[in-house]
Each structure stands twice: as C-alpha cells, then as structure tokens.
mmCIF file of C-alpha atoms in Angstrom:
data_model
loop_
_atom_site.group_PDB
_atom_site.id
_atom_site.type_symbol
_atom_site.label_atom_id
_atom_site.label_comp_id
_atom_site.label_asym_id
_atom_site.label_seq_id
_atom_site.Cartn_x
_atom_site.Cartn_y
_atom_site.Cartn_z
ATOM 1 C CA UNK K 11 32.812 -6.317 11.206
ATOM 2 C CA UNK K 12 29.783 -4.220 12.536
ATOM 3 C CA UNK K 13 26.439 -5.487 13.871
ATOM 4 C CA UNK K 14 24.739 -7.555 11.240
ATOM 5 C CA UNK K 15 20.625 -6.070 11.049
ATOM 6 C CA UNK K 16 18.331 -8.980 11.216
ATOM 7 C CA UNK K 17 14.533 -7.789 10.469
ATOM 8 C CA UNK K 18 12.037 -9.735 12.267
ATOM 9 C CA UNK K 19 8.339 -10.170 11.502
ATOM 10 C CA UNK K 20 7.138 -9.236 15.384
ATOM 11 C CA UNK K 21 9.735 -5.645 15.211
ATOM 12 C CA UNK K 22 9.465 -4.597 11.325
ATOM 13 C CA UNK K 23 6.911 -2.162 9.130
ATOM 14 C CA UNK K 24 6.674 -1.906 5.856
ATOM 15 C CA UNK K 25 6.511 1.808 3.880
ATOM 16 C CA UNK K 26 4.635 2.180 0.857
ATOM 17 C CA UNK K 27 5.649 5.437 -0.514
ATOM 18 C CA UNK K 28 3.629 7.283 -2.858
ATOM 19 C CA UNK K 29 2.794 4.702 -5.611
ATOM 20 C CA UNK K 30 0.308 6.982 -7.461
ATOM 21 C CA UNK K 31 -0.882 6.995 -10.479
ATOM 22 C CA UNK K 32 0.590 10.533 -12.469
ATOM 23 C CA UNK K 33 3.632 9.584 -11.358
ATOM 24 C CA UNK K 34 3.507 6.408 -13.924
ATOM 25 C CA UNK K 35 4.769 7.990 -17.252
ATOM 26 C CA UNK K 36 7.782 9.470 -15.610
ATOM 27 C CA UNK K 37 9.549 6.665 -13.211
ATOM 28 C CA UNK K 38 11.715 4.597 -14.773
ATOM 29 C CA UNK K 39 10.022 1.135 -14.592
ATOM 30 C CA UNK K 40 6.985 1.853 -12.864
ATOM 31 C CA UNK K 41 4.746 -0.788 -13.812
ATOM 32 C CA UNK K 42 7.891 -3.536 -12.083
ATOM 33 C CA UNK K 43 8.170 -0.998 -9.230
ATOM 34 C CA UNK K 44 4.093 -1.446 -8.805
ATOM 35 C CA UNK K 45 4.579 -4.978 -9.282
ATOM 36 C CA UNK K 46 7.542 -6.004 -6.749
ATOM 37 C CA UNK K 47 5.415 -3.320 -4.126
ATOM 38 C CA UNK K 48 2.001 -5.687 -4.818
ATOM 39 C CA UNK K 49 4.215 -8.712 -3.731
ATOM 40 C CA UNK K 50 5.655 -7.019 -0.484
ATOM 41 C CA UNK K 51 2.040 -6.190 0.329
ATOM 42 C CA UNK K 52 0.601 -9.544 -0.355
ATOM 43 C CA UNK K 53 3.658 -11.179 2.168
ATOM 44 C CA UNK K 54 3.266 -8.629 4.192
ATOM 45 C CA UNK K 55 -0.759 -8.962 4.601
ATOM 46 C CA UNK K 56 0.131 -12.504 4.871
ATOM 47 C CA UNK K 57 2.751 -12.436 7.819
ATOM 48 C CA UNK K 58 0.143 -9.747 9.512
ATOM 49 C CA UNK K 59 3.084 -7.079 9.364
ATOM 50 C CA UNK K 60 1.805 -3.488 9.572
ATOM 51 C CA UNK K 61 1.678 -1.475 6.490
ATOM 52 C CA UNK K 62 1.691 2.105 6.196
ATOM 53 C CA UNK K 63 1.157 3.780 2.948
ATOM 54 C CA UNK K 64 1.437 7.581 2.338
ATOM 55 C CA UNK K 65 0.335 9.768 -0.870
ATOM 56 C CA UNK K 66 1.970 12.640 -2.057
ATOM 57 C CA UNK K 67 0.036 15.683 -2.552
ATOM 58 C CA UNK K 68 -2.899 13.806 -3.701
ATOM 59 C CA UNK K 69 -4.981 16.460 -5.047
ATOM 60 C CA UNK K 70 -2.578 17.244 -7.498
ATOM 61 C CA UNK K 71 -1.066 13.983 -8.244
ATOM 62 C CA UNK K 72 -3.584 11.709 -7.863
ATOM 63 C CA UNK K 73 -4.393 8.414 -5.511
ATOM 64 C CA UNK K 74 -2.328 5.213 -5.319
ATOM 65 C CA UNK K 75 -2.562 3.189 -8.523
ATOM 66 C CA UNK K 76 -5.417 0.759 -8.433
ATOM 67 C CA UNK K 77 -3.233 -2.226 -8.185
ATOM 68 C CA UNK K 78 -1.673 -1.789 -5.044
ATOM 69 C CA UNK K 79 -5.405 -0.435 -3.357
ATOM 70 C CA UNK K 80 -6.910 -3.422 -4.285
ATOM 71 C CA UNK K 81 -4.300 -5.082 -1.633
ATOM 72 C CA UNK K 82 -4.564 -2.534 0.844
ATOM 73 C CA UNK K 83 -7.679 -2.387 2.089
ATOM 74 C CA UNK K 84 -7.042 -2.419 5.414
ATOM 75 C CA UNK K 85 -4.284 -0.232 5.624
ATOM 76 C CA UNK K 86 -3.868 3.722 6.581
ATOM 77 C CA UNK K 87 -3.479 5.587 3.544
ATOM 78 C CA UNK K 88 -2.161 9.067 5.169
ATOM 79 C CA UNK K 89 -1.885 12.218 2.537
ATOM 80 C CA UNK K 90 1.098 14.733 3.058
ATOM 81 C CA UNK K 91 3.149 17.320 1.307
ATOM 82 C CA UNK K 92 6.701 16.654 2.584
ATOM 83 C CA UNK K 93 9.007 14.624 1.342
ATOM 84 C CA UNK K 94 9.630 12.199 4.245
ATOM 85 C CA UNK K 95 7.152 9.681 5.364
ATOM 86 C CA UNK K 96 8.308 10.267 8.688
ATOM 87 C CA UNK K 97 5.194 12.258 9.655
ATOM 88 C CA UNK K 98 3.640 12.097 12.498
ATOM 89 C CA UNK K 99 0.649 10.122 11.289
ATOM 90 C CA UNK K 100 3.407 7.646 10.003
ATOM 91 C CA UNK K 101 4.851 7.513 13.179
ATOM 92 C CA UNK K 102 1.931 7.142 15.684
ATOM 93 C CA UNK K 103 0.555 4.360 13.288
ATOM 94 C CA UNK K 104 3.678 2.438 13.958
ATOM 95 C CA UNK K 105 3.796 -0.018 16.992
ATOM 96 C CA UNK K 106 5.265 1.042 19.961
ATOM 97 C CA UNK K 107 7.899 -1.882 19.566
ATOM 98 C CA UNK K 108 9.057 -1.232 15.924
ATOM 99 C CA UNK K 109 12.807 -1.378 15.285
ATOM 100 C CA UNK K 110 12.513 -1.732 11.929
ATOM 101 C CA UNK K 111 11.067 -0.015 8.366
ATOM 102 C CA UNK K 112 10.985 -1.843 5.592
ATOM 103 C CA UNK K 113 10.632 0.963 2.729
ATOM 104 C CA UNK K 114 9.571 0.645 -1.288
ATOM 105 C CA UNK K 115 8.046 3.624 -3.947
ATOM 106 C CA UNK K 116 9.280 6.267 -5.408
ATOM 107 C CA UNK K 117 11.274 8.545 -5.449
ATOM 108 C CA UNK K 118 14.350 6.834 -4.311
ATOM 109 C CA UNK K 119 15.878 10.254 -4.442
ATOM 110 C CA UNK K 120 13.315 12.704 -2.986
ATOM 111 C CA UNK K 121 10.815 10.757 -0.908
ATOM 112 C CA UNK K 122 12.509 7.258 -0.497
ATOM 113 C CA UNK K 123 15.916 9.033 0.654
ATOM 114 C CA UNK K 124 14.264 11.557 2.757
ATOM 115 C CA UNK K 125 12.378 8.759 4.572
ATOM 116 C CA UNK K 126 15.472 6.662 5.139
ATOM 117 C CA UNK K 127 17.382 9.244 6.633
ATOM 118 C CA UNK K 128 14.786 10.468 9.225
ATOM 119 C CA UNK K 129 13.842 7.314 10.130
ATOM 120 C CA UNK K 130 18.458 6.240 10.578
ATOM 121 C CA UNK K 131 18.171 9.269 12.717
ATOM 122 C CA UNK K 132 15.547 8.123 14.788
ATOM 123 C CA UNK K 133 17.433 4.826 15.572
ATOM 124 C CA UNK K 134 15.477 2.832 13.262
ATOM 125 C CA UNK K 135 16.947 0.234 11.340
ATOM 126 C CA UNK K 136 15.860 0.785 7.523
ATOM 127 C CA UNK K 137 16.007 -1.491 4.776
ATOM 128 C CA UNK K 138 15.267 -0.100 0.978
ATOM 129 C CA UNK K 139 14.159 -2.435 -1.151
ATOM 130 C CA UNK K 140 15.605 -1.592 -4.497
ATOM 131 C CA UNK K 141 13.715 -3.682 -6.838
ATOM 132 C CA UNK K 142 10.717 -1.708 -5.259
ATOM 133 C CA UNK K 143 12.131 1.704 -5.545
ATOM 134 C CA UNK K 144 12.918 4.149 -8.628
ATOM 135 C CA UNK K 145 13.184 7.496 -9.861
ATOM 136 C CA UNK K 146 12.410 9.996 -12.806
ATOM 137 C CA UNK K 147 16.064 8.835 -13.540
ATOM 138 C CA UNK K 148 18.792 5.863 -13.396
ATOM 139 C CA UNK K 149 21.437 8.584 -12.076
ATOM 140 C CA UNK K 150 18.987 10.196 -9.210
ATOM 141 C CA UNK K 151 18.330 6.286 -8.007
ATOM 142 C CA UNK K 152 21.908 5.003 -7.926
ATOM 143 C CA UNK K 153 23.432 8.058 -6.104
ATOM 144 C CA UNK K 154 20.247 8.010 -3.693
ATOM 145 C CA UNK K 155 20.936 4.027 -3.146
ATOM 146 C CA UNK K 156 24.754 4.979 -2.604
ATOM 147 C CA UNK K 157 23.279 7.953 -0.117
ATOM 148 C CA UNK K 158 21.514 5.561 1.359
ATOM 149 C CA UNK K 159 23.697 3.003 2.030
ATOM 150 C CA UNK K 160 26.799 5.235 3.116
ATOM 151 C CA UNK K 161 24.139 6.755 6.259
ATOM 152 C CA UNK K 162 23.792 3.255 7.274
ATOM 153 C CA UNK K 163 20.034 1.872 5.406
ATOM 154 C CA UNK K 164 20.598 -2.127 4.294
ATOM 155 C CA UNK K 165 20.036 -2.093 0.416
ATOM 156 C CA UNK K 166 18.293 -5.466 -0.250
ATOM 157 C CA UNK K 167 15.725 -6.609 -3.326
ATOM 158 C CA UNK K 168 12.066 -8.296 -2.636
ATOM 159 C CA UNK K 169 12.710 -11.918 -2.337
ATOM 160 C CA UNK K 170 16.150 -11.451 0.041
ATOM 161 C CA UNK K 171 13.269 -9.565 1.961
ATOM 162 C CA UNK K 172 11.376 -12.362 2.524
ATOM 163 C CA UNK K 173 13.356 -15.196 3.168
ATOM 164 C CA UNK K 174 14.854 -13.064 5.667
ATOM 165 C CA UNK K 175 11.185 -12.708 7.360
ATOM 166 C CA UNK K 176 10.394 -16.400 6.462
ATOM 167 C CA UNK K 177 14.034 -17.806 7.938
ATOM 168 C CA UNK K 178 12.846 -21.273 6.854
ATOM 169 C CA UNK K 179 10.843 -23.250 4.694
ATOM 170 C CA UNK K 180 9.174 -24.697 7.956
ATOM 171 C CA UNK K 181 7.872 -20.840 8.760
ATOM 172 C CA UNK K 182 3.826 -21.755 9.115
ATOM 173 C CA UNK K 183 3.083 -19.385 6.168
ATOM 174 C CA UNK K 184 5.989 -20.271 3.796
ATOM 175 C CA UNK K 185 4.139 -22.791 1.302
ATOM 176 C CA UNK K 186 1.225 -19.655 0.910
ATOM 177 C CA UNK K 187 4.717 -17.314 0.101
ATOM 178 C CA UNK K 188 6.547 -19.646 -1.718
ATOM 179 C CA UNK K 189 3.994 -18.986 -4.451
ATOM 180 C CA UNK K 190 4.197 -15.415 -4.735
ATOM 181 C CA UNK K 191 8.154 -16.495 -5.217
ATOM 182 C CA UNK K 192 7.337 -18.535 -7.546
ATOM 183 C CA UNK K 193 6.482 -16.456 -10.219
ATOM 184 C CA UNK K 194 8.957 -14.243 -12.023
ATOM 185 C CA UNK K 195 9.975 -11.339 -11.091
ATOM 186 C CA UNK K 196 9.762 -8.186 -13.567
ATOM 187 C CA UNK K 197 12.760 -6.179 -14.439
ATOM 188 C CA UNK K 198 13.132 -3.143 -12.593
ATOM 189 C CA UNK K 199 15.712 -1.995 -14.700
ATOM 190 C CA UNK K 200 18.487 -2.455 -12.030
ATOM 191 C CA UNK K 201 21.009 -4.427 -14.100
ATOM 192 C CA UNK K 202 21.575 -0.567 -15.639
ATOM 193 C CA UNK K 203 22.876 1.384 -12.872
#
C-alpha cells in the first residue's frame, strides 16, 4: 500500500476556481457546485485556512457569483486567462509551508484538471473535491476525475473534507462546523456518472 495523504489545517489551501456567474446556465449543477464551495469557504474562514480564489477572463465572463463574494471578503481574488490556477499570483499567495491544495469550481476538465496536474508536478499533494467540482458535461467531469485520480490527486466530497481537517469532535471549532454539517447537502448530480 502507498503513503496514505493526510491534509492538515496548519499545511493545506483551499482553491476556488472560477465560480462566476455566465458560467451558471451551462455547468451541470451549478447552483449545488456554488453551494458545497459556500460551505468549504465558511469551514475554511472558520479554521483560518488560506483561500485563494481566481476568475477566469473576467471581462468576458463576468465576476464570481454573489454568493460565494459575500464569504470572501477577505480573500485574493486574482484574474487570469490560463487554464491552471497555478499562476504565479496563486503561488506567491500561498504560505511558504503549504503541502497541500484543497481544490473546488469548475471546470473539472479544463481549469480544475489543469490545476491539479501543475500543482502534482510541483510536489503538492491535491485533493479535488468532487461534490464542489463540475463541467459543461457528465462525460468531461468523470474522465477528468479518472485523469485526476490516475496522476495521483485524492478524489474526496465536502464533508470527508472536513472531518479530515476537524479529526475529532473535541477540535475547538467543531460544534461552530458541525452546523454547517448539519444541514443537507444539495445534489451535485454525482450519483450519474
């Protein structure tokens, strides 16, 4: 058996990948993929985890959805034009320690998958939250999850997330979580693919 990846609070950063607003009629389940994101945010902001969120071509495609900017007000909001969030505003926004990206938005095939693999090849471990990620199309997410997974990215959903960041019920900020558990999570759609 390999080495099992453990994210921890102290090493990890979470990705918020293009969540904008023209992209909404086109993604399959959009308004559950803005949803799950909100919650990562909210646990995030909560655990004091650094959060880096990137735009894509904004000019033409718009800002990130009002939902999510509401929760973000303190984080860096950079604008590019590749696919990858591994930019170099991404990167020098990063802490110097961080071993670990924890990665949601869309498109799991173009943007998600490009981020993933620069980020494997720079010796970072990467986990892709699923239930946070989609496509244009059920067939361009699976095959970019599969992608994913085969160059070595852990494939996990929201709440595995965060009881792997919590550990324990006695974590000091678990009863504020547990809330945010609490309530139901939206489909995402995944039980199709």
């Amino acid at each position: 058996m390999g080495n099992i990846k453990r994210v921890t609070i102290t090493k990890a950063a979470l990705l918020v990948c293009d969540i904008q607003q023209k992209f909404g009629p086109s993604i399959f389940s959009f308004d559950a993929i803005v949803e799950v994101t909100k919650r990562l945010i909210q646990v995030a902001n909560i655990l004091e985890m650094k959060i880096v969120a990137t735009e894509q071509y904004p000019k033409g495609l718009g800002h990130t959805v009002e939902e999510l900017k509401s929760q973000m007000a303190n984080i860096p909001i950079f604008e590019k034009k590749v696919f990858s969030m591994c930019i170099p505003e991404v990167e020098n926004a990063l802490p110097s320690d961080n071993e670990a990206i924890i990665l949601c938005g869309i498109e799991a095939h173009a943007c998600i998958l490009q981020t993933a693999l620069d980020f494997l090849s720079k010796g970072k471990d990467v986990y892709v939250i699923v239930d946070a990620v989609s496509s244009r199309s059920n067939i361009d997410r699976k095959y970019a999850y599969k992608k994913m997974e085969n160059a070595g990215a852990v494939l996990t959903t929201c709440e595995a997330m965060i009881f792997e960041l919590t550990r324990s019920a006695d974590h000091p900020n678990f009863r504020e979580i547990q809330k945010l558990i609490m309530s139901i999570s939206p489909d995402s759609g995944l039980s199709h693919i």
